[in-house]
Short mmCIF file of C-alpha atoms in Angstrom, two decimals:
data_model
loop_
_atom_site.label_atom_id
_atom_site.label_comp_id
_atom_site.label_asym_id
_atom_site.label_seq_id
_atom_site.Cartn_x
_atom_site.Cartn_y
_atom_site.Cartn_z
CA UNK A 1 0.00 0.00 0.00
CA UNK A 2 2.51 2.20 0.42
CA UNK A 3 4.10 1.57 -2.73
CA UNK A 4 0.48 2.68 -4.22
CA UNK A 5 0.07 5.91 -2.70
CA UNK A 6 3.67 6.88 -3.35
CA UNK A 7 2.83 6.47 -6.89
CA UNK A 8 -0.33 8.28 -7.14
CA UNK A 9 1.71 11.35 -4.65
CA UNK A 10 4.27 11.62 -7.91
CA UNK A 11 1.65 10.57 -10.83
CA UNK A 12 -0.42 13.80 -9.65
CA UNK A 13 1.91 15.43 -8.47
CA UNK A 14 0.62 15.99 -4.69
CA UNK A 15 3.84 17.23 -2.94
CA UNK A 16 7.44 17.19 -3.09
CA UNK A 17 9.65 14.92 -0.06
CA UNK A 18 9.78 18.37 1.97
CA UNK A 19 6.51 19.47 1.44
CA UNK A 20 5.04 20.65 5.05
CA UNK A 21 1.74 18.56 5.27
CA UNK A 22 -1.59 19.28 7.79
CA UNK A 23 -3.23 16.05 7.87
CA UNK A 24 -6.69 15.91 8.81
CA UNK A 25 -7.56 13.53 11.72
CA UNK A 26 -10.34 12.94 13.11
CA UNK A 27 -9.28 9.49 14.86
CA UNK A 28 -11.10 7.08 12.76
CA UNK A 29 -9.36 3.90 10.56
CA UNK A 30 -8.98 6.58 7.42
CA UNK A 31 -7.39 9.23 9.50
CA UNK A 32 -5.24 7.26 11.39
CA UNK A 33 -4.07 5.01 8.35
CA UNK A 34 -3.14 8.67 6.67
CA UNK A 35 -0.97 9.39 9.54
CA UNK A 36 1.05 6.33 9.52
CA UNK A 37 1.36 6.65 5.80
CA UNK A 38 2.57 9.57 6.21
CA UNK A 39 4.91 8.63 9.03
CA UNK A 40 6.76 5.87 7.38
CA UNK A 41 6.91 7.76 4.00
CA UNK A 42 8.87 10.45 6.00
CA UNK A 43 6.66 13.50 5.50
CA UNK A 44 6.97 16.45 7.36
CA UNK A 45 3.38 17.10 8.91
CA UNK A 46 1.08 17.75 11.80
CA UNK A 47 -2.33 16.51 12.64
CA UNK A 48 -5.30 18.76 12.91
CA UNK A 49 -8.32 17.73 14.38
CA UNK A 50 -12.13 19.37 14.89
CA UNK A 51 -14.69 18.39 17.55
CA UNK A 52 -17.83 19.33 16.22
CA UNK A 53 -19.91 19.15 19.71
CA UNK A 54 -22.21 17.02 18.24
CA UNK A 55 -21.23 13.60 19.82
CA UNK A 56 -20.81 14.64 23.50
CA UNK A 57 -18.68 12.36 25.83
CA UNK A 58 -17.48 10.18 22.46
CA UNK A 59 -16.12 13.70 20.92
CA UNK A 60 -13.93 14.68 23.83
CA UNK A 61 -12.40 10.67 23.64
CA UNK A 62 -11.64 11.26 20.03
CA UNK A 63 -10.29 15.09 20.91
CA UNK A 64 -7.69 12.82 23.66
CA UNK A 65 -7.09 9.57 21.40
CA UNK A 66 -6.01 12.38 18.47
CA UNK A 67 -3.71 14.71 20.58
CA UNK A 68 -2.00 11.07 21.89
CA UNK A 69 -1.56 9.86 18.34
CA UNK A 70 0.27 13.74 17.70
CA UNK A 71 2.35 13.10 21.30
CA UNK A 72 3.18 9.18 19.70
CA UNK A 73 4.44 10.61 15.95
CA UNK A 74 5.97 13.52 18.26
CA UNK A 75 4.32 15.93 15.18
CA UNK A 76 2.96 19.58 16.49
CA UNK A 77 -1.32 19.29 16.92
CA UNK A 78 -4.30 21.70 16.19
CA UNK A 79 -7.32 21.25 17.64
CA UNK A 80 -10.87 23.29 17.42
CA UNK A 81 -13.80 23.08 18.76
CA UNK A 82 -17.06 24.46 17.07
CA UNK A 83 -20.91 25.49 17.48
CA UNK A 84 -21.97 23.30 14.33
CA UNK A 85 -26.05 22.83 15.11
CA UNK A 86 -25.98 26.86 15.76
CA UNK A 87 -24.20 27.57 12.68
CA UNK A 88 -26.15 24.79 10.64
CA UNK A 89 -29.46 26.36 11.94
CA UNK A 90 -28.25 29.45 11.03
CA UNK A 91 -27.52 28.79 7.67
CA UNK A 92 -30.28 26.17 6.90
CA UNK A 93 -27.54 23.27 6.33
CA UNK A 94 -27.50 19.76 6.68
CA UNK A 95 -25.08 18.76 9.95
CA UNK A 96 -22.64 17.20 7.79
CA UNK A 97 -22.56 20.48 5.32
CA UNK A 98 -22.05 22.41 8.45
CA UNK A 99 -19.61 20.44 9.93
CA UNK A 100 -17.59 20.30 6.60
CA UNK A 101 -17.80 24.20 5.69
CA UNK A 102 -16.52 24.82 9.17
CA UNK A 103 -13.58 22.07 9.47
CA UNK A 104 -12.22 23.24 5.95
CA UNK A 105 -12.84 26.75 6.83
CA UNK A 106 -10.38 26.63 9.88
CA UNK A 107 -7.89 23.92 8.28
CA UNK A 108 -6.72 26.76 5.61
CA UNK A 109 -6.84 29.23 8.62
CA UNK A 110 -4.40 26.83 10.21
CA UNK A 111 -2.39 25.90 7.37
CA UNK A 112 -1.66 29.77 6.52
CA UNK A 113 -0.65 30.81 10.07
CA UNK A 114 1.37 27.70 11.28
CA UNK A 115 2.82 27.84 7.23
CA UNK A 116 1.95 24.54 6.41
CA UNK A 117 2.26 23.25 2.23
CA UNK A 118 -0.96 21.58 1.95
CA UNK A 119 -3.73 20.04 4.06
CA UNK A 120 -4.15 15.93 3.31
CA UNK A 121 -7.31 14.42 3.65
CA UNK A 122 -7.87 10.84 4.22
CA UNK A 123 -9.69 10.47 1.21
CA UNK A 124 -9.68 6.67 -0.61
CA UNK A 125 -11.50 4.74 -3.52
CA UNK A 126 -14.51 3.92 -2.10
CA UNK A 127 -15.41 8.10 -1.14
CA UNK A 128 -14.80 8.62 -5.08
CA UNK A 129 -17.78 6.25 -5.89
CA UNK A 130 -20.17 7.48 -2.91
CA UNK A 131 -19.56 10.81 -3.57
CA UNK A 132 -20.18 10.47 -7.39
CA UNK A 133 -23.74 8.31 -6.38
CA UNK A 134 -24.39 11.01 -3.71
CA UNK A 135 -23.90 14.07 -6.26
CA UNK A 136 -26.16 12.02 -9.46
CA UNK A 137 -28.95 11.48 -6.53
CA UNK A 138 -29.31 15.50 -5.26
CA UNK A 139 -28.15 16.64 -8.72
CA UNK A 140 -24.90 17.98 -9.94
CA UNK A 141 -22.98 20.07 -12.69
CA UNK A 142 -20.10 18.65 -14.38
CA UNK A 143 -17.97 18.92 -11.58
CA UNK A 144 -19.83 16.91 -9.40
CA UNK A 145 -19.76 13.88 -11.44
CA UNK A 146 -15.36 13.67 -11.32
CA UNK A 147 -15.54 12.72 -7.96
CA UNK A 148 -13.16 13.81 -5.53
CA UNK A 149 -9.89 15.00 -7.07
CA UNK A 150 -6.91 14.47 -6.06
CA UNK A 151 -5.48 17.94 -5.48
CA UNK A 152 -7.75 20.91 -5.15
CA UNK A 153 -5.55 24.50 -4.41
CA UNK A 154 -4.13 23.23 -1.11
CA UNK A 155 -5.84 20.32 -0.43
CA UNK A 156 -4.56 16.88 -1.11
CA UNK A 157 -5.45 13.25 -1.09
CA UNK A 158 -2.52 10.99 -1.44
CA UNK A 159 -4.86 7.54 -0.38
CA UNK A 160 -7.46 7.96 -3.68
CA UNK A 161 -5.97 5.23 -4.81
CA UNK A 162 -6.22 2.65 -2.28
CA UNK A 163 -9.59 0.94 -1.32
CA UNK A 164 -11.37 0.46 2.11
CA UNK A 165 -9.86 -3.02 1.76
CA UNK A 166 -6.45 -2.11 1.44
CA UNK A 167 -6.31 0.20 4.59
CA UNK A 168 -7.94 -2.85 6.51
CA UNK A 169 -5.02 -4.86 5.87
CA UNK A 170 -2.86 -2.30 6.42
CA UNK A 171 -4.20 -1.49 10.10
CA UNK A 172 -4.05 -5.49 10.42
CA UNK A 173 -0.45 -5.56 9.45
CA UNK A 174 0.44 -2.36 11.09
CA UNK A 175 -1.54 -3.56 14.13
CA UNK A 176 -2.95 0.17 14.06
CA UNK A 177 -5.75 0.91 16.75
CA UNK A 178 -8.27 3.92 15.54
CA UNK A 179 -11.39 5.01 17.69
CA UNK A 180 -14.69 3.93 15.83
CA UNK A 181 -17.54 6.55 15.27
CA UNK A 182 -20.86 4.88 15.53
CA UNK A 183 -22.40 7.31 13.07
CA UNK A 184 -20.82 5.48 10.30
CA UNK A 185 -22.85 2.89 10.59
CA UNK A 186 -26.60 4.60 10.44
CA UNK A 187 -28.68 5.00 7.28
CA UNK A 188 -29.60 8.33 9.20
CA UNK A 189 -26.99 10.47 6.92
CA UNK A 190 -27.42 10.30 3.30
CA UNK A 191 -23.74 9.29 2.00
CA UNK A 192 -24.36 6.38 4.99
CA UNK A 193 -27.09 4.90 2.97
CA UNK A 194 -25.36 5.38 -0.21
CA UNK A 195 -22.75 3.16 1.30
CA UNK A 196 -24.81 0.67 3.36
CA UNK A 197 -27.77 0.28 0.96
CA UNK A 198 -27.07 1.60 -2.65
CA UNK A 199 -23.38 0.32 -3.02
CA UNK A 200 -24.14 -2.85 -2.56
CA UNK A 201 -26.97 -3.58 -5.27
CA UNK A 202 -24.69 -2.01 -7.48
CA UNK A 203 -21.61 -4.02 -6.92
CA UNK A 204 -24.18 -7.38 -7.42
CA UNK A 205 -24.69 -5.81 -11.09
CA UNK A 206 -20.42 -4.89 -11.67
CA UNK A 207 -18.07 -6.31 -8.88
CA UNK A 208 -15.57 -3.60 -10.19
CA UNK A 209 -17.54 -0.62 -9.34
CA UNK A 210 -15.56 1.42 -7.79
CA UNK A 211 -12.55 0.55 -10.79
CA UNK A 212 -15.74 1.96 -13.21
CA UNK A 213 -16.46 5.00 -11.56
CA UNK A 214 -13.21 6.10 -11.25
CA UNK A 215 -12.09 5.37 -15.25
CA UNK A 216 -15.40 7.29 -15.78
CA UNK A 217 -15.03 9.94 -13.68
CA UNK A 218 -11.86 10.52 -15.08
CA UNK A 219 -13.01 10.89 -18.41
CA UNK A 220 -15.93 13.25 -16.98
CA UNK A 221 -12.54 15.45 -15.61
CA UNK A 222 -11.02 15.59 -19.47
CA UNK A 223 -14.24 17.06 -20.72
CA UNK A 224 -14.30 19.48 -17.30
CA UNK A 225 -11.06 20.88 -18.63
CA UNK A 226 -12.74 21.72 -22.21
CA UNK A 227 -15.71 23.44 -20.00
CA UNK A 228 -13.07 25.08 -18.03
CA UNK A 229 -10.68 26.40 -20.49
CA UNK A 230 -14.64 28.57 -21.43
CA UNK A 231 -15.37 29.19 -18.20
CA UNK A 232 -11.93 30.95 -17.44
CA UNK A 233 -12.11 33.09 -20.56
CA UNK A 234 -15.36 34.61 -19.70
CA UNK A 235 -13.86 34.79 -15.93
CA UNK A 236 -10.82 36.79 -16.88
CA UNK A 237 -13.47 39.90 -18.69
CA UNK A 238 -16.07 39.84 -16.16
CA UNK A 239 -14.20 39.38 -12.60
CA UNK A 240 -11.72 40.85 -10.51
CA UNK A 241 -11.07 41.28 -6.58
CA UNK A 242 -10.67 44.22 -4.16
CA UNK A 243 -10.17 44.13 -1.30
CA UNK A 244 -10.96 40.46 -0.43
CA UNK A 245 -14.07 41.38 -2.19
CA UNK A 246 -15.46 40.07 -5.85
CA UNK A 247 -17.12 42.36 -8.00
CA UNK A 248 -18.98 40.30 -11.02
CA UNK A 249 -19.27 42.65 -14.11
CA UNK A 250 -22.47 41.31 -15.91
CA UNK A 251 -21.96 43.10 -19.13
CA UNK A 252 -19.58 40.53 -20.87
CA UNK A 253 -21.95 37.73 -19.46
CA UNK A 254 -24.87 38.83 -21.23
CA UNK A 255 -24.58 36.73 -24.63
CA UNK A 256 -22.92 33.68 -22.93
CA UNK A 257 -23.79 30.39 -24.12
CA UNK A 258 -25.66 28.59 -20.78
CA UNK A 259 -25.79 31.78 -18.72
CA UNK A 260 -26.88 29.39 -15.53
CA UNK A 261 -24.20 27.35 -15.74
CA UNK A 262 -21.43 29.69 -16.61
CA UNK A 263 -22.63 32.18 -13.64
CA UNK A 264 -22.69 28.51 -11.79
CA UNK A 265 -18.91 27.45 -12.20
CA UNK A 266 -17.97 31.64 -11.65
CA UNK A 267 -19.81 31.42 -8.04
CA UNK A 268 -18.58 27.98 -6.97
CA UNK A 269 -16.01 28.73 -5.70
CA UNK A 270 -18.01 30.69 -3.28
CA UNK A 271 -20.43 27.49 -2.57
CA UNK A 272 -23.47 29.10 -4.29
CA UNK A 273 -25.74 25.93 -5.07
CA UNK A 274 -27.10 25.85 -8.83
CA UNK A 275 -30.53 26.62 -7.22
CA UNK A 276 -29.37 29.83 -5.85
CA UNK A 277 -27.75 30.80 -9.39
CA UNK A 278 -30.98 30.26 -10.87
CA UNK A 279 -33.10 32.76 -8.97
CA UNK A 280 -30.29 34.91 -9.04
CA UNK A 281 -29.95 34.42 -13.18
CA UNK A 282 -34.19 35.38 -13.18
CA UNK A 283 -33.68 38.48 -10.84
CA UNK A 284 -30.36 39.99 -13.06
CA UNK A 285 -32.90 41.86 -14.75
CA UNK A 286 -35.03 43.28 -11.77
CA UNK A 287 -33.38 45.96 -9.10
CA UNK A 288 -29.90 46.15 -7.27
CA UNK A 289 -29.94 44.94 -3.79
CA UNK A 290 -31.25 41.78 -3.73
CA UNK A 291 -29.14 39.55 -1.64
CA UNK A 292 -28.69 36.07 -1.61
CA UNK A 293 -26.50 33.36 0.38
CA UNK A 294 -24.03 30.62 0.46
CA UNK A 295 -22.76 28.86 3.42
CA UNK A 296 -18.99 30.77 3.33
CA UNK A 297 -20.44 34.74 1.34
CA UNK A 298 -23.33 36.86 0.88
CA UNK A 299 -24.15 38.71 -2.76
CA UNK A 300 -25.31 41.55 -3.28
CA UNK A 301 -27.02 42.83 -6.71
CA UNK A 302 -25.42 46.14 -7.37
CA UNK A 303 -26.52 47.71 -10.93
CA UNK A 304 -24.55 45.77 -13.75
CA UNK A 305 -22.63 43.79 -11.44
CA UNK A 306 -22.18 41.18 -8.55
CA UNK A 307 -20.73 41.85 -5.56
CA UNK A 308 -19.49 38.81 -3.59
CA UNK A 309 -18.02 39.21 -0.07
CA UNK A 310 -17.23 36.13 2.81
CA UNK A 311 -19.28 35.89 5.71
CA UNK A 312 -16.96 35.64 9.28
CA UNK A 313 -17.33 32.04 10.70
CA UNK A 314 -14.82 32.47 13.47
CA UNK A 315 -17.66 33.72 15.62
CA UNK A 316 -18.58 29.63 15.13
CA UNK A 317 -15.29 28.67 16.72
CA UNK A 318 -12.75 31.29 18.14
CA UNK A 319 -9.63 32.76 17.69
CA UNK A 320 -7.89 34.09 20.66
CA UNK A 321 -4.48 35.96 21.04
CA UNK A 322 -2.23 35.18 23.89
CA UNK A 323 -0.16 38.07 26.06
CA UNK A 324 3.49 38.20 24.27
CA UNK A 325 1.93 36.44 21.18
CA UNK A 326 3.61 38.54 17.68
CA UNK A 327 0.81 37.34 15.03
CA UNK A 328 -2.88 35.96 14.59
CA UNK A 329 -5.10 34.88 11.39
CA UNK A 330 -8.46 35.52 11.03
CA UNK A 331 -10.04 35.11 7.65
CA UNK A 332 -8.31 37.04 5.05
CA UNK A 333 -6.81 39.82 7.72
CA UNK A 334 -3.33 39.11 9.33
CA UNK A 335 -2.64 40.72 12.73
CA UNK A 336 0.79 41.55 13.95
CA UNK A 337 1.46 42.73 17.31
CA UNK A 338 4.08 44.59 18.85
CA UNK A 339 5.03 44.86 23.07
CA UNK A 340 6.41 47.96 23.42
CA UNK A 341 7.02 49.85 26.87
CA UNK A 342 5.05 53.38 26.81
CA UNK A 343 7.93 55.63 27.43
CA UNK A 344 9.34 54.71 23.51
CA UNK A 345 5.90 54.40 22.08
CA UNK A 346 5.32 56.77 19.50
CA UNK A 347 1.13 56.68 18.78
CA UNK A 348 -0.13 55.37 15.91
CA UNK A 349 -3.37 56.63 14.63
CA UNK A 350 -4.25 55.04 11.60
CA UNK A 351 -7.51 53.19 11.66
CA UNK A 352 -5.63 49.68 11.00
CA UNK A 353 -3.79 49.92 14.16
CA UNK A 354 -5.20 49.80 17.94
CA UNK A 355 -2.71 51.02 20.39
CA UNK A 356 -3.84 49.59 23.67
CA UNK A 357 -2.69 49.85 27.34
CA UNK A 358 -1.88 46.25 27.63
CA UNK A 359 -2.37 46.46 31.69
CA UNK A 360 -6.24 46.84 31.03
CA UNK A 361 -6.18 43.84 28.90
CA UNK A 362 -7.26 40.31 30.40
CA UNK A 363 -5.39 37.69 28.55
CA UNK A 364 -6.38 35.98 26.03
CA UNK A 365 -7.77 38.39 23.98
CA UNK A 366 -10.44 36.76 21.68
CA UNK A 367 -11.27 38.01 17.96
CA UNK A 368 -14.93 37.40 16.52
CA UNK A 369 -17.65 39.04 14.69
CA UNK A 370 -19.52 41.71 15.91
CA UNK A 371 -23.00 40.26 17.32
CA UNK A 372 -26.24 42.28 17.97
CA UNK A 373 -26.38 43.18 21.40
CA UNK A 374 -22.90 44.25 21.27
CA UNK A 375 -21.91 47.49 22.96
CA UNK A 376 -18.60 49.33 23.22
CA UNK A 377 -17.44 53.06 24.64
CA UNK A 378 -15.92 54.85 21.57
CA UNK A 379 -12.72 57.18 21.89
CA UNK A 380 -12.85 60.09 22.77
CA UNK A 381 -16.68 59.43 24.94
CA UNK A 382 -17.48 58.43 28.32
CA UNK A 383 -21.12 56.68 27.06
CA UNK A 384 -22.01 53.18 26.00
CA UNK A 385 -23.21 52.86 21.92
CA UNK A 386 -24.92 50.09 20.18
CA UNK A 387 -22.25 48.62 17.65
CA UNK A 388 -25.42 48.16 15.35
CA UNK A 389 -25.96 51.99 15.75
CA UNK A 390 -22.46 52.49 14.99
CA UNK A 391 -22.16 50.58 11.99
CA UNK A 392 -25.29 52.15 10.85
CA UNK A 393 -23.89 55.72 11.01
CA UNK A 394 -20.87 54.44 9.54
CA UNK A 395 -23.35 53.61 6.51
CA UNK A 396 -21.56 50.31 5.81
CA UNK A 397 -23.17 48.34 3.11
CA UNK A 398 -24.96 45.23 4.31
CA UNK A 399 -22.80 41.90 3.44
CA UNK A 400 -19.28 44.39 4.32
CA UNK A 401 -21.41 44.71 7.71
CA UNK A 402 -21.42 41.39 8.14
CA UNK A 403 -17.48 41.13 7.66
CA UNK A 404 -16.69 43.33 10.86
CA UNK A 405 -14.78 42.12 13.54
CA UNK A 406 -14.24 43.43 17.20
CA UNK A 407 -11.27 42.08 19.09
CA UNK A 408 -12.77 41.33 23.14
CA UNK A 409 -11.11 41.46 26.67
CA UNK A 410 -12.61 39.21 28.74
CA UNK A 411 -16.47 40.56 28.19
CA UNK A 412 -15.39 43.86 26.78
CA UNK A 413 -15.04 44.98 23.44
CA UNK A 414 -11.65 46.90 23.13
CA UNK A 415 -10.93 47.20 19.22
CA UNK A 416 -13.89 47.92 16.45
CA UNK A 417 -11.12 46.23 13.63
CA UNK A 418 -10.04 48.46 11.46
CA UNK A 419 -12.47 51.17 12.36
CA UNK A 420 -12.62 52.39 15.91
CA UNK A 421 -10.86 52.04 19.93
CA UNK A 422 -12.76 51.41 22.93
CA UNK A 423 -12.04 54.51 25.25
CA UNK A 424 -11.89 52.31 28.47
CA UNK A 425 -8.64 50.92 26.55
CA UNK A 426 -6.99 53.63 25.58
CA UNK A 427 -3.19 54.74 25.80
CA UNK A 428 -2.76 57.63 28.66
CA UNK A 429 -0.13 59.04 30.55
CA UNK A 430 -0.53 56.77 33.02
CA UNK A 431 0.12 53.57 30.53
CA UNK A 432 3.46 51.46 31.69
CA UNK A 433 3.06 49.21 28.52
CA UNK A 434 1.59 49.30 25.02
CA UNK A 435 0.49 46.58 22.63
CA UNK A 436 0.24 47.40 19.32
CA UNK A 437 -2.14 45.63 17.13
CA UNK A 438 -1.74 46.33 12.92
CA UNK A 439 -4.51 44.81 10.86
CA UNK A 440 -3.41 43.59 7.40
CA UNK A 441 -5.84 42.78 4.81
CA UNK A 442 -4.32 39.84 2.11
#
């Protein structure tokens, strides 16, 4: 087996011998077998991990069995933990979408600030042919009928090639121990019944199904590429970035062949489902303003163009900043921070950089996005004001609304990002030491 993924690594491509790798592990046979792979191939990586809070006492034993398989392969870990049944109900997504948006979502966070190549999934065979099933039975564009590829930006999965069977022996052989997730086995999720119910008929009609789908879906990806090659020209005329925000421009769009599906594979990346594009596609015509969602951005209608900005999930898990700590990530901003002592602090007043008396400050420091019933004292006052009234007098468009961030101390709100200081936090003459916070926007 190991001779097998080491081929399909070079045949694709994946990653070079000293490629810095963030494998995802959530403790089960996949994960684990990904791991050891990865071990005895002599990779350079680290193991990230989510706990969802959806399985209770069995989450926090696979949180413990992952951070002791890090401690055993003495590789650095990364753990989260998230709100997924708030942020599904939010969004009106399935658990598993949720849970997915979120996990991926923080993995690139991750993989950016700790500056990590790529981030492997445990991927094999047998996901290829459940995910093509899954994607023919909810409906799909051309993309979804490929399967899973093997390398997507900075996302890898060097097991594709190797079946369910083959990492069974291996954990035999290996003598591998993995924690089991009971959810595998109920038809209550719908790749589970795929897999328990579906798969099977079909492998009664061709024993080599999963061999099938994967020549076929590999054909489907050659005819992607002719789709693509399209796709891109019409991309490179009608969109550009700002920002971190997309503007659409719908005039070179207007006499495209399959409107739908072109505006379709422009907005994917942004996880805009085909049934989305299509009310959006009837309402092109009607007034700007009208807004509609993904799980990860918000558009907005704006004249004779699309604007496209990313909606702030870290208020779904956290991201905090430790005293002494010189850097944080948080979406697409970067954060350094500088310890200085007041007495050779010269003040910095641009609206990118909070200058704070770091004595006021209770450790860690947490940034998130703003929430209604947020309050904060602004600069300069003694009084209390609704964030929502300041944002409102800031007349900040609607989906860039949603993008604002406020760093927090303790309960507190001490830094509007990028827009405004909490008073009670303030440099004064009385300030021993300064922390300097500069927001930088990638």
């Amino acid at each position: 087996m190991l001779q097998k993924v080491s081929s399909f690594i070079q045949l694709h491509q994946l990653c070079l011998p000293d490629t810095k790798i963030l494998a995802a592990v959530s403790g089960g046979i996949d994960s684990v077998v990904l791991c050891e792979v990865l071990h005895q191939l002599k990779y350079n990586f680290a193991i990230a991990h989510c706990n969802f809070g959806l399985r209770a006492e069995d989450a926090e034993a696979d949180q413990l069995f992952v951070k002791k398989l890090a401690k055993q392969y003495d590789v650095p870990f990364f753990t989260e933990n998230f709100n997924t049944r708030t942020f599904a109900e939010q969004e009106k997504l399935s658990i598993q979408m949720a849970a997915r948006t979120l996990r991926y979502h923080w993995f690139e966070q991750v993989r950016r600030q700790e500056g990590y190549d790529y981030i492997a999934t445990a991927h094999h065979s047998n996901d290829t042919s459940e995910t093509i099933l899954l994607n023919l039975t909810k409906g799909t564009g051309i993309a979804g009928l490929h399967g899973i590829p093997p390398k997507n930006g900075h996302i890898i999965r060097p097991m594709l090639s190797v079946s369910k069977d083959d990492i069974y022996d291996f954990v035999t052989s290996n003598r591998l121990a993995w924690r089991e997730d009971s959810s595998n086995e109920t038809t209550k999720y719908q790749r589970n019944k795929i897999r328990h119910n579906v798969i099977p008929v079909l492998k009664e009609i061709n024993p080599n199904l999963e061999e099938t789908i994967q020549q076929t879906a590999e054909r489907v990806s050659q005819a992607e590429s002719i789709v693509a090659a399209y796709i891109s020209q019409l991309g490179q005329q009608a969109v550009r970035e700002k920002d971190s925000t997309i503007y659409v421009d719908l005039q070179p769009l207007h006499k495209a062949t399959g409107l739908p599906v072109v505006l379709y594979e422009l907005l994917r990346p942004y996880n805009f489902s085909y049934a989305v594009v299509l009310e959006l596609t009837e309402a092109l015509g009607g007034l700007s303003g009208k807004q509609f969602d993904s799980p990860t951005h918000t558009l907005v209608k704006d004249r004779e163009q699309l604007v496209v900005t990313s909606k702030n999930l870290n208020s779904f898990g956290s991201i905090l900043i430790n005293e002494g700590q010189a850097e944080a990530e948080a979406d697409n901003l970067h954060f350094t921070l500088r310890w200085i002592d007041a007495d050779k602090y010269k003040l910095n007043t641009k609206p990118s950089v909070a200058a704070l008396d770091a004595d006021q400050l209770k450790f860690p420091l947490k940034l998130r996005a703003w929430q209604e019933g947020d309050w904060f004292v602004p600069l300069g006052m003694n009084g209390k004001k609704k964030l929502s009234d300041f944002l409102i007098d800031k007349k900040i468009p609607t989906n860039l609304k949603q993008q604002t961030m406020v760093l927090v101390s303790d309960q507190s709100i001490a830094w509007i990002v990028g827009q405004r200081l909490d008073n009670r936090f303030k440099v004064t003459d009385k300030t021993q030491r300064v922390v300097e916070i500069t927001q930088i926007k990638r």
